[in-house]
XYZ file of C-alpha atoms in Angstrom:
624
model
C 24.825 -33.118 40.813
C 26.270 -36.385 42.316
C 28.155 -35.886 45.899
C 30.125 -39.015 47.922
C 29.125 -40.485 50.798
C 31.043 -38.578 53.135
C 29.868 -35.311 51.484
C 26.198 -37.073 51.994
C 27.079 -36.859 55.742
C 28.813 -33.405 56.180
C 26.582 -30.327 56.100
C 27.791 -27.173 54.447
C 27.110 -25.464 57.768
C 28.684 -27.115 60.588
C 26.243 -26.820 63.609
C 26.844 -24.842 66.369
C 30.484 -25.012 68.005
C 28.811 -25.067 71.584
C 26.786 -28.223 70.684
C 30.328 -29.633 69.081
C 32.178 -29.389 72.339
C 29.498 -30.854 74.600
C 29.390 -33.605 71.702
C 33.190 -34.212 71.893
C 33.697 -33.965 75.913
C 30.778 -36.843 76.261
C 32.314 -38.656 73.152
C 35.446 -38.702 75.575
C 33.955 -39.240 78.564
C 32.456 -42.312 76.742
C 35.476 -43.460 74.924
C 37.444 -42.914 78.085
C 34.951 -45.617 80.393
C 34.911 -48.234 77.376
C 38.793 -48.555 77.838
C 38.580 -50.609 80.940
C 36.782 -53.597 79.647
C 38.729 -52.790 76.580
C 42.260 -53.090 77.926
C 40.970 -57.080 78.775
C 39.456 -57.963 75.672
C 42.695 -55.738 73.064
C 45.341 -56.553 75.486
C 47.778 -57.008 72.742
C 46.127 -54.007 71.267
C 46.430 -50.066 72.450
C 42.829 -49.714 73.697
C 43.265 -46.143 73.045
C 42.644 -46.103 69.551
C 38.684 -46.164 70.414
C 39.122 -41.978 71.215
C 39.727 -41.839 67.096
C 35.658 -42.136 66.922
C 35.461 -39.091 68.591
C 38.373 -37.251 66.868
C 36.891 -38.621 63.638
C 33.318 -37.034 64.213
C 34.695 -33.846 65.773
C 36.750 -33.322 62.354
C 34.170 -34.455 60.209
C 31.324 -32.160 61.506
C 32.954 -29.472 63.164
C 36.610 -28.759 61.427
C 39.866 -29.172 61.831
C 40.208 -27.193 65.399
C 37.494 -28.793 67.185
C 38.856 -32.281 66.059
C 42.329 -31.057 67.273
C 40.981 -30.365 70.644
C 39.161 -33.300 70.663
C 42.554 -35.204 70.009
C 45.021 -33.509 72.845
C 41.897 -34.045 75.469
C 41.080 -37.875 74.446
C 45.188 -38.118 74.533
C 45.072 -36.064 78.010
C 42.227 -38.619 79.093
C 43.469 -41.556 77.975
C 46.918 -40.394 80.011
C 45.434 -39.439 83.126
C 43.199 -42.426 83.103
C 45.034 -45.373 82.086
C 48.461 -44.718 81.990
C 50.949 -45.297 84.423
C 51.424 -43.399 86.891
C 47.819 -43.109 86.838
C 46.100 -39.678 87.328
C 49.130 -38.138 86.440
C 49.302 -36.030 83.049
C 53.008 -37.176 82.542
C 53.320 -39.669 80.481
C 55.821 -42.534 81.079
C 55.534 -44.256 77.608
C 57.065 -42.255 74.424
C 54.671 -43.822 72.476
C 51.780 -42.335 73.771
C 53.173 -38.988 72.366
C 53.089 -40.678 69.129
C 50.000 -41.780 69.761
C 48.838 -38.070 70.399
C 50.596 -37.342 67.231
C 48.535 -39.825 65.163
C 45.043 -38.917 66.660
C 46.649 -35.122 65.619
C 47.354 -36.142 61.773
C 43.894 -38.357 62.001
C 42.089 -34.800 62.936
C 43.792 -32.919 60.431
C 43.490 -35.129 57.592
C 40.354 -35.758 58.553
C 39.038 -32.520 59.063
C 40.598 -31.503 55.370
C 38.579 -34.392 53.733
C 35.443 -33.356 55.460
C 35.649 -29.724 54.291
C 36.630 -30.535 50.867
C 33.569 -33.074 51.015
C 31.757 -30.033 52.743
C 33.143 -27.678 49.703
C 31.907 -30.210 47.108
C 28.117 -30.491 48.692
C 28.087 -26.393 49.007
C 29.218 -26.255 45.050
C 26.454 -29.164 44.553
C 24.044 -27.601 46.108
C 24.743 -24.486 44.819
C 24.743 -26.437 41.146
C 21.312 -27.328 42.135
C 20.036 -24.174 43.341
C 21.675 -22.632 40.259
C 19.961 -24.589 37.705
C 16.629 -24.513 39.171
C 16.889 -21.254 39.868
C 17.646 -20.900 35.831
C 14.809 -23.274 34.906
C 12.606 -20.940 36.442
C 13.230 -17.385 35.808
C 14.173 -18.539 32.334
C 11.332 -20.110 31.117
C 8.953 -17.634 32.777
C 6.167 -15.339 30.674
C 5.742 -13.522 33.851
C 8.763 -12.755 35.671
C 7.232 -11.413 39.090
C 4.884 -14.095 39.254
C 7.855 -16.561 39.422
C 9.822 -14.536 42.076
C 7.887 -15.755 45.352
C 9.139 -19.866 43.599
C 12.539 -19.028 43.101
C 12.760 -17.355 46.720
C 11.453 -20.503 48.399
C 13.971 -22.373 47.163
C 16.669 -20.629 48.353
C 15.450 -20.911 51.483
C 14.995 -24.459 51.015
C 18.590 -24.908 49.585
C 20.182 -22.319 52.237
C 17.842 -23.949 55.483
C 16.761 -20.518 55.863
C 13.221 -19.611 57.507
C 11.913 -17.387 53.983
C 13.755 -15.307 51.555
C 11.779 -12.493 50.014
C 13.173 -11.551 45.751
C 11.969 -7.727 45.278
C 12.174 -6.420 41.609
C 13.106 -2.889 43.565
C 15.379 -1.171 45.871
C 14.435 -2.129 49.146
C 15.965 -1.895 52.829
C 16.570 -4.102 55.508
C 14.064 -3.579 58.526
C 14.656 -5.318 61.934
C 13.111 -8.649 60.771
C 15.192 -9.326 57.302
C 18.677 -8.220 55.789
C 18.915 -6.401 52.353
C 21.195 -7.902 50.188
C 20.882 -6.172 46.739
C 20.958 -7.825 43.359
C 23.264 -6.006 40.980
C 23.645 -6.301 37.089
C 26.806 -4.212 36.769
C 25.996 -0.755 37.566
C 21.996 -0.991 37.056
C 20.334 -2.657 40.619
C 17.582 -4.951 39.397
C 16.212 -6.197 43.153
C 16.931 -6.570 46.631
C 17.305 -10.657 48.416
C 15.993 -9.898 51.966
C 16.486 -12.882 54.194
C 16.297 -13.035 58.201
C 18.529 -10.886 59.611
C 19.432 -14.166 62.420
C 21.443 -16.254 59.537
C 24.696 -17.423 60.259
C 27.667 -15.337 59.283
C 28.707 -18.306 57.309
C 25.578 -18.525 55.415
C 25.678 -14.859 54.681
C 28.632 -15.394 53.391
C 27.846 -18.277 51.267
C 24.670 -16.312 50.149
C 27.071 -12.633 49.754
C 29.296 -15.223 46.984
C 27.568 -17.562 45.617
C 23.936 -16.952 45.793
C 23.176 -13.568 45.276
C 26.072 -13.358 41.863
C 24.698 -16.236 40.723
C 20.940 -15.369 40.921
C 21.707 -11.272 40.201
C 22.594 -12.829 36.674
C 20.193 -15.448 35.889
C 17.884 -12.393 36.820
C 19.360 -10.007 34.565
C 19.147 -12.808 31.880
C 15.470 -13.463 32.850
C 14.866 -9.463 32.949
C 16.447 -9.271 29.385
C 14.566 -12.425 28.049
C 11.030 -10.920 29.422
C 12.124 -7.238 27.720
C 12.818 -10.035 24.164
C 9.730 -11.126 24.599
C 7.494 -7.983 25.430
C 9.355 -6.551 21.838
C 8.546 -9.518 19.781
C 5.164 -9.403 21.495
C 5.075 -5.768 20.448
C 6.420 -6.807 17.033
C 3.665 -8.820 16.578
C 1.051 -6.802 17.755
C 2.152 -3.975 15.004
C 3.053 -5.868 12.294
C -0.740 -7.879 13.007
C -1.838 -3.985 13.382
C 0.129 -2.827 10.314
C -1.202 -6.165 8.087
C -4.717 -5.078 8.836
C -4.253 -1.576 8.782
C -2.703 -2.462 4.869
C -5.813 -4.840 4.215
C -8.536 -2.247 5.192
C -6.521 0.453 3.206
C -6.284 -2.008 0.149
C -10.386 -2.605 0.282
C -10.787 1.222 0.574
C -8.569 1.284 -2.672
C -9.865 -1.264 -4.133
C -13.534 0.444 -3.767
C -11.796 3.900 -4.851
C -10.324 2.273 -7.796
C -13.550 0.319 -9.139
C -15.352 4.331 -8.965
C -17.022 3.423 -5.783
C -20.102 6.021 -5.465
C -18.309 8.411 -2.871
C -21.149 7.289 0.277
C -19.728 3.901 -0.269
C -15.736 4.829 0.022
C -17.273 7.046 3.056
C -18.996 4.553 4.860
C -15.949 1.525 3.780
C -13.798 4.141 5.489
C -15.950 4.913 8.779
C -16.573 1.486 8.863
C -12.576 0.292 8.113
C -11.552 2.314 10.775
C -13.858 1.689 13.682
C -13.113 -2.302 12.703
C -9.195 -1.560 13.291
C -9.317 0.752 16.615
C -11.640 -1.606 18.365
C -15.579 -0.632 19.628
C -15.033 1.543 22.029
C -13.810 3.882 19.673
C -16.415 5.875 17.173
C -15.718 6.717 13.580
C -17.244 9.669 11.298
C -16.304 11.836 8.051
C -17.645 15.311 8.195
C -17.971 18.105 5.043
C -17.525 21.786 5.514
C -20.506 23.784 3.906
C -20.171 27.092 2.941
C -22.283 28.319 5.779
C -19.440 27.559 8.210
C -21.015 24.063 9.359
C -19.944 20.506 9.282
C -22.236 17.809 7.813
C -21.608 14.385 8.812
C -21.486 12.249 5.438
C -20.712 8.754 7.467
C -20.699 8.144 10.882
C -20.518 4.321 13.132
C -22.319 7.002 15.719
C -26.015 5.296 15.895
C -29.058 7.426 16.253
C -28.132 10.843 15.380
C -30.580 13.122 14.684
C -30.687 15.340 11.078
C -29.711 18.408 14.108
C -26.774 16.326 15.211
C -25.731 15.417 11.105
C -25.253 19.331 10.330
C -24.059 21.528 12.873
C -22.163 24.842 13.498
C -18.665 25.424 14.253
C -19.354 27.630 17.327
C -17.252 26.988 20.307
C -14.269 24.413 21.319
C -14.076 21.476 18.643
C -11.916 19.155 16.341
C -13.906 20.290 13.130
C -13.532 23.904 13.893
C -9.879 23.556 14.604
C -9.131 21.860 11.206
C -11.360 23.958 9.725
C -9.048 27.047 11.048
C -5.865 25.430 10.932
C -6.295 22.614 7.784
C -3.823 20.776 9.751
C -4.300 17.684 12.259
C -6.349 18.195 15.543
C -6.915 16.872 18.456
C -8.756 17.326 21.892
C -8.160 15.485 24.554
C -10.947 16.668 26.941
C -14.571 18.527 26.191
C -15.537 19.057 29.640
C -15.569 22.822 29.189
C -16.054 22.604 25.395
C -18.716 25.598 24.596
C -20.877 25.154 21.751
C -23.048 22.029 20.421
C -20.566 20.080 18.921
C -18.799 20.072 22.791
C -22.138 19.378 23.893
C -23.306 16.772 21.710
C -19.653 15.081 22.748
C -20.658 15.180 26.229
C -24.121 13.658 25.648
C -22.398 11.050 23.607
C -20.106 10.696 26.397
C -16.410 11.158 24.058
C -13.585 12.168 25.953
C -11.006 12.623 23.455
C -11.179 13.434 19.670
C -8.221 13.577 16.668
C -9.691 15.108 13.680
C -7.306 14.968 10.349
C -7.956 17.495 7.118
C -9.415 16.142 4.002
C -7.871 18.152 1.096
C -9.531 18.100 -2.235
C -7.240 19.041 -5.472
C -5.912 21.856 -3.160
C -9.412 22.894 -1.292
C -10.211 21.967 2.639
C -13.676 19.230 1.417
C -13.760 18.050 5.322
C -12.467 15.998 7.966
C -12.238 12.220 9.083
C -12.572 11.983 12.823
C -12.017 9.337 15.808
C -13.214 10.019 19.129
C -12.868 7.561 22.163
C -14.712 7.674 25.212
C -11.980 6.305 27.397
C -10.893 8.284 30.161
C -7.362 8.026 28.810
C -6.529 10.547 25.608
C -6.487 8.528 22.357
C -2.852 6.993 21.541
C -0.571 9.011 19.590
C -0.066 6.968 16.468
C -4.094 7.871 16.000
C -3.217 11.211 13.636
C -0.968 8.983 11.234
C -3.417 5.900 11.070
C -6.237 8.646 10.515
C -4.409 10.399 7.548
C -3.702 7.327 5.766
C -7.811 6.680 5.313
C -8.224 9.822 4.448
C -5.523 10.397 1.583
C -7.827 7.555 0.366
C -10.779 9.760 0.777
C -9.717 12.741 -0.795
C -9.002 10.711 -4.032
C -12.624 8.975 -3.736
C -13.875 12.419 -3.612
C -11.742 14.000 -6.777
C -12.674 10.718 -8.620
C -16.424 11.252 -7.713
C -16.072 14.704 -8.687
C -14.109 13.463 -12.218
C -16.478 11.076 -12.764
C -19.584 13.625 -12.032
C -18.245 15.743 -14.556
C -17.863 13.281 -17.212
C -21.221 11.922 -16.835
C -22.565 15.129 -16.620
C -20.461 16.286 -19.870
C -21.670 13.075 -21.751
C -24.935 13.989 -20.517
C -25.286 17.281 -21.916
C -23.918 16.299 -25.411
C -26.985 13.548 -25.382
C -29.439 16.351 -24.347
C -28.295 18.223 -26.740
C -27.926 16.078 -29.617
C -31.418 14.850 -29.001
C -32.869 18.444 -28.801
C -31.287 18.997 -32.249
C -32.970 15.948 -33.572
C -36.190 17.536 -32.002
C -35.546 20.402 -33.505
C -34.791 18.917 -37.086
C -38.255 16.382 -36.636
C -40.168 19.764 -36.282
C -38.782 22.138 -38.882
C -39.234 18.749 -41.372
C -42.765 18.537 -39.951
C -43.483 22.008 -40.008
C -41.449 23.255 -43.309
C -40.714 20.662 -45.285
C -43.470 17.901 -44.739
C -46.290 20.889 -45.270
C -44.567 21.866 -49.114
C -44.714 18.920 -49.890
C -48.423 18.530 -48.620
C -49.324 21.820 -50.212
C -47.675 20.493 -53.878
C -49.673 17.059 -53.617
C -52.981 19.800 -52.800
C -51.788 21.421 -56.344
C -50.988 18.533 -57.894
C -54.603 16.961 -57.190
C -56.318 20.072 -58.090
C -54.835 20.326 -61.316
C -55.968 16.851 -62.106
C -59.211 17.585 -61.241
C -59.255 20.467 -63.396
C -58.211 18.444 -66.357
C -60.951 18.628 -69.740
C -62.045 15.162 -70.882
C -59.605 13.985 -73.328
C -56.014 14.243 -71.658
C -56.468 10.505 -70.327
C -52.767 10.359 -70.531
C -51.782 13.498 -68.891
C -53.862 12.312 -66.191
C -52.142 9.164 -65.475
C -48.783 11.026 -65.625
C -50.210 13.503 -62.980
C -51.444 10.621 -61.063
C -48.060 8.774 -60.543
C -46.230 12.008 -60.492
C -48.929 12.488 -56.918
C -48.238 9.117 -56.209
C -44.540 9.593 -56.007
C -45.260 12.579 -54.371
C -46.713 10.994 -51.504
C -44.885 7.705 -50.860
C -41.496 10.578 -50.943
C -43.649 12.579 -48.360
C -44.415 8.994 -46.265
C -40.565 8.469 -46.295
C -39.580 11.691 -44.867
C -42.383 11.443 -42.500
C -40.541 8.239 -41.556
C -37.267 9.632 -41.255
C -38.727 12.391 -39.150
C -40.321 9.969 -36.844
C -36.747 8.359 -36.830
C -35.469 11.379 -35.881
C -37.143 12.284 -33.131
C -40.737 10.210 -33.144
C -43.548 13.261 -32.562
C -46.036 10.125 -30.584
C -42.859 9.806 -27.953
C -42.753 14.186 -27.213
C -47.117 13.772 -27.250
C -47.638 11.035 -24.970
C -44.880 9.264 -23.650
C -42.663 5.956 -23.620
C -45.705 3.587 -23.593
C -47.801 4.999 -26.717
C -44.168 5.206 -28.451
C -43.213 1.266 -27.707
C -47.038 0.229 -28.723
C -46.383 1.927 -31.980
C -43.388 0.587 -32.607
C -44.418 -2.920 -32.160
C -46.858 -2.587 -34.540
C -44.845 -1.379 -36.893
C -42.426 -4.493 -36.093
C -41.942 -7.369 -38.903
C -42.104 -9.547 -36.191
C -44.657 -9.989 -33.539
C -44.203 -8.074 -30.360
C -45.421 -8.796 -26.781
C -45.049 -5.625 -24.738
C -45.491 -5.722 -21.095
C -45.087 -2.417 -19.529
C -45.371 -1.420 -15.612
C -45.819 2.077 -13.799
C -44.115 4.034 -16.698
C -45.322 7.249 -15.858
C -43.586 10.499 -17.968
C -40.203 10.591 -17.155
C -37.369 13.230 -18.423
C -37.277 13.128 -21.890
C -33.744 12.188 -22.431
C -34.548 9.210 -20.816
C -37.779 8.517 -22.895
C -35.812 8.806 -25.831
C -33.247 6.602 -24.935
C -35.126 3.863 -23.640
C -37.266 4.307 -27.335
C -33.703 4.294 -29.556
C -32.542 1.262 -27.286
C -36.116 -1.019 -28.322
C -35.807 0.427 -31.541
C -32.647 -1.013 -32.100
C -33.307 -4.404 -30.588
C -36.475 -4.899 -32.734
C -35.176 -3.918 -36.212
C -32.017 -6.502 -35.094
C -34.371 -8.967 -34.401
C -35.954 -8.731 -37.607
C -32.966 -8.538 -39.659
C -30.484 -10.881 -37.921
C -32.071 -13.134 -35.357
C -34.497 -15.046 -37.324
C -36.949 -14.454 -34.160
C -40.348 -15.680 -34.258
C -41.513 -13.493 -31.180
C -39.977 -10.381 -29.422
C -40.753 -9.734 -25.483
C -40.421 -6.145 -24.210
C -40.319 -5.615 -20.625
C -40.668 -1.795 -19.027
C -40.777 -0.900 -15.462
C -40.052 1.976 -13.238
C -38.793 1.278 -9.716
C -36.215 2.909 -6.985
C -35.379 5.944 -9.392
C -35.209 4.143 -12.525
C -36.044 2.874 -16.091
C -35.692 -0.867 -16.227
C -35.667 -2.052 -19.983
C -35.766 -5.730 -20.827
C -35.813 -6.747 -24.582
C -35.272 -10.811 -25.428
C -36.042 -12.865 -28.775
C -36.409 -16.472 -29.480
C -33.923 -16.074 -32.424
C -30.303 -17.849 -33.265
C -28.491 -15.469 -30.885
C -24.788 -14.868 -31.324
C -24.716 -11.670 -31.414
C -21.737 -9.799 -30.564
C -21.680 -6.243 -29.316
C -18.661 -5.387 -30.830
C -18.493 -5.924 -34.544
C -21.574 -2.945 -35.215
C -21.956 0.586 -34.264
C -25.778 0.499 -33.330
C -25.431 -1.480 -29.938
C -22.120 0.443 -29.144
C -23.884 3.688 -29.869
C -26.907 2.597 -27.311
C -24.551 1.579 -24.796
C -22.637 4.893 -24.753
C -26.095 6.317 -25.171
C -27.340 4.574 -21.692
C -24.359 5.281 -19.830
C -23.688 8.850 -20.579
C -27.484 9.257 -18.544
C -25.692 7.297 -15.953
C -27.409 4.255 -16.536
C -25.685 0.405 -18.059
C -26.675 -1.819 -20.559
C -25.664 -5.578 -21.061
C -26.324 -7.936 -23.776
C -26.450 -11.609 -23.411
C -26.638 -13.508 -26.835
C -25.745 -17.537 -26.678
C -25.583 -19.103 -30.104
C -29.390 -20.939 -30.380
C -30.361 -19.091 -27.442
C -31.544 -15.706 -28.565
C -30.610 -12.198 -27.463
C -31.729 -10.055 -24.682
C -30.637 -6.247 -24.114
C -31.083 -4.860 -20.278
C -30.701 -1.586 -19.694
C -31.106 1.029 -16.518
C -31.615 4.502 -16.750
C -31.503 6.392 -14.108
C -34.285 8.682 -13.998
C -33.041 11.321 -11.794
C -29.032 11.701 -13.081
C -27.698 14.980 -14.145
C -28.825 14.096 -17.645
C -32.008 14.712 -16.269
C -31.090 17.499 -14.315
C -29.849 19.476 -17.567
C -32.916 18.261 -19.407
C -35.275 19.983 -16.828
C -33.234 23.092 -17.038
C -33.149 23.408 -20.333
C -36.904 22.671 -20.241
C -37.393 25.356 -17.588
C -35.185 27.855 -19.943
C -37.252 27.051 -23.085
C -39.872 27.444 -21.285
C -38.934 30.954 -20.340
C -37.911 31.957 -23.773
């Protein structure tokens, strides 16, 4: 702020009032001596106005008494001095009482412009101190940090030796005064300064200072609490964005029928991601033998012992497992039993543990441990539950899904037994009357006298028919259920049908060794299929058949050279092998470009519950 020049040259303290009187008596002393040559040199003049310096500087610096003093002793001096009768106190002149009067109003007036000039510099200065003070605590991240700044300047502003700002209640000692910082009833700090100021600076610092900067402190207090909220904000609504991200991927995977080790591991693996490394992650089931076995884990290098083990003793599972509500423990120091051991070794201090329920039944539990020395914080249970709501429902989808496939499954086994059964009562019933009527009908042409020419040739294309009907229902048997696949497998089974193929067939088959046979037959019905539409629709000069066994299944690969364009959709064959090949758990896709040709993949799994029912009902046959 912009001050005069007189306020330039007044301090808002006046110095001390012992150094002012020495100051005034020499100024008189002084002004007193420089009369004599004056009253030569001014002799028109009153030679006594020269004792207005030393009223003037009296009033200016030290107030108006001082500079009234100053005035009756210069007017005393200037009396006793040089006045007639000299060295007498009495004076002769009425005009020197004026003049007394004047050096009077000179002090006074004087004295009220200097404090006024003096009040101006202490409200400039205060201005200053004010809005530095403000610049300061209210553009500060860190308040504290800012404090030991904003102290040295008010001793710089104040010309005090330090100031000390405490964010706490704090006393005066012998060394400093305790002047507290209030923010109406609340006490925010304590302003200790020496306790050797002047009792006008106190004063200055008990009004103006300490209001001023007990508010801009409050406003800095309540500007750092702002900030630490919107930082908090932040931080959950960051936390709650990728808490809702890692949730959607889980649902995503859920949604798509995600094989229930990948939602386990997404969810391990989500949730050690969002509480940070030092924090470990695993989903445990509950057998029926009262033990917990770890499905997913971010816990490297457990052992199979550590994967599956009991109950006994203190511990999260065992509590849910009791309870089926949220758990947590906070310490394992005196946990008994191996799961409070194996926390130990692993060095986990605390552990919250949340239910996974299963279309009403207790499947297991999601668990976070931490090996902080501090418990785990106490949103943990909630951001735990929400994962494993998502588990539960990967769980009853899995189980769903198992259920369909293994429904779908079952209906193929058993449709394809039928046929089995159907090939061998033709084979063995019908196939061997007819054999037995061609044996008669032979025999009673041979037995034929010379003569019946013509009875013979009727008998003869009576056999023949005979035989080319037997051929066709030994076709349709072999359609039904080909006797060559049941004898000796896939490869024999796709040899023979290339032969019998209008259209040449390369077949290149790798490590098919026997394999269930609802597989078998459905990897023959899907080449089947692709060869006779090859040779009815594709126009194909050549037909490639791939067949390879490799991590736990069939891999089928039929492709033509022919016009391509075919489409999956308008006929029932290829929509009968697809729902063939996925009821056994396994998918087929068809790629057909027009010009391009066609080419059928398909993967069977070869060890899906299809195959599991197939060996069971094997086994039970078997039995029987």
């Amino acid at each position: 702020m912009h001050v005069g020049s007189l306020a330039r040259l007044v301090r808002p303290a006046p110095p001390p009032l012992g150094l002012g009187i020495a100051v005034a008596a020499a100024l008189i002393v002084v002004e007193t001596l420089l009369v004599y040559p004056l009253q030569r040199i001014m002799a028109p003049l009153d030679p006594g106005i020269i004792y207005i310096v030393g009223v003037l500087v009296a009033s200016v610096v030290w107030g108006m008494w001082l500079g009234m003093a100053t005035a009756v002793v210069s007017t005393l001096a200037f009396v006793f001095f040089h006045v007639q009768p000299i060295n007498s106190i009495v004076a002769a002149d009425i005009r020197q009482v004026v003049g007394l009067a004047v050096l009077l109003l000179v002090a006074v007036a004087m004295s009220a412009v200097a404090d006024l000039s003096r009040l101006r510099t202490v409200e400039a200065e205060d201005a200053d101190l004010s809005a530095e003070m403000a610049r300061l605590l209210l553009h500060a991240d860190d308040l504290p940090a800012v404090l030991p700044a904003v102290a040295q300047r008010v001793a710089q502003s104040l010309e005090l030796p330090d100031a000390v700002i405490d964010l706490a209640v704090v006393s005066g000692d012998d060394r400093h005064s305790a002047l507290p910082l209030w923010a109406g009833t609340a006490r925010l700090g304590t302003l200790r300064v020496p306790v050797d100021v002047p009792e006008r600076t106190m004063q200055r610092l008990r009004e103006r200072t300490v209001p001023s900067l007990a508010s801009l402190l409050h406003a800095g207090c309540e500007r750092a609490a702002v900030l630490d909220s919107l930082e908090a904000s932040r931080e959950r609504l960051g936390r709650l964005a990728a808490e809702q991200a890692a949730l959607g991927r889980v649902a995503s995977l859920v949604a798509h029928n995600g094989r229930p080790a990948e939602v386990f591991d997404a969810i391990t693996s989500e949730l050690h991601g969002l509480l940070g490394e030092q924090f470990s992650t695993w989903l445990c089931r509950f057998e029926n033998d009262a033990t917990a076995s770890t499905v997913s884990t971010s816990l490297p290098g457990l052992t199979p012992d550590q994967m599956r083990m009991p109950f006994e003793g203190d511990n999260v599972p065992a509590l849910v497992w009791d309870t089926g509500r949220v758990a947590r423990m906070d310490s394992f120091e005196a946990a008994a039993g191996p799961i409070g051991a194996l926390a130990r070794e692993l060095g986990v201090r605390s552990v919250v543990g949340a239910p996974i329920v299963v279309e009403g039944r207790l499947w297991g539990a999601a668990a976070v441990g931490s090996t902080r020395p501090e418990p785990l914080p106490p949103d943990t249970e909630a951001r735990v539950t929400a994962f494993v709501a998502l588990a539960a429902t990967a769980i009853a989808n899995a189980d769903t899904q198992a259920e369909l496939v293994a429904s779908r499954a079952r209906l193929v086994a058993a449709a394809d037994q039928a046929r089995q059964r159907i090939e061998r009562d033709l084979h063995d019933g019908a196939l061997q009357h007819f054999f037995a009527v061609a044996l008669q009908f032979g025999a009673v042409q041979a037995s034929l006298p010379p003569g019946l020419e013509q009875t013979k040739e009727e008998l003869s294309r009576a056999l023949r028919g005979l035989n080319s009907a037997v051929d066709d229902l030994r076709e349709i048997s072999q359609g039904i259920h080909p006797t060559l696949l049941a004898a000796g497998g896939l490869p024999p089974a796709l040899k023979a049908l290339a032969r019998r193929s209008p259209v040449p067939v390369e077949v290149d088959l790798h490590a098919c060794p026997r394999m269930p046979p609802v597989v078998e037959v459905a990897a023959y019905h899907v080449v089947s299929e692709a060869l006779t539409n090859a040779a009815r629709h594709a126009n194909a000069s050549v037909v490639q058949v791939q067949a390879a066994t490799r991590d736990l299944a069939l891999h089928l690969s039929v492709r033509d050279d022919g016009v391509g364009g075919a489409d999956p959709h308008r006929g029932t064959g290829l929509t009968a092998l697809q729902d063939r090949v996925e009821a056994l758990g396994g998918h087929l896709t068809i790629t057909s470009p027009v010009g391009d040709g066609t080419q059928l993949l398909a993967t069977i799994p070869t060890t899906s519950a299809a195959c599991a029912h197939e060996r069971d009902s094997g086994s039970a046959a078997t039995a029987r």
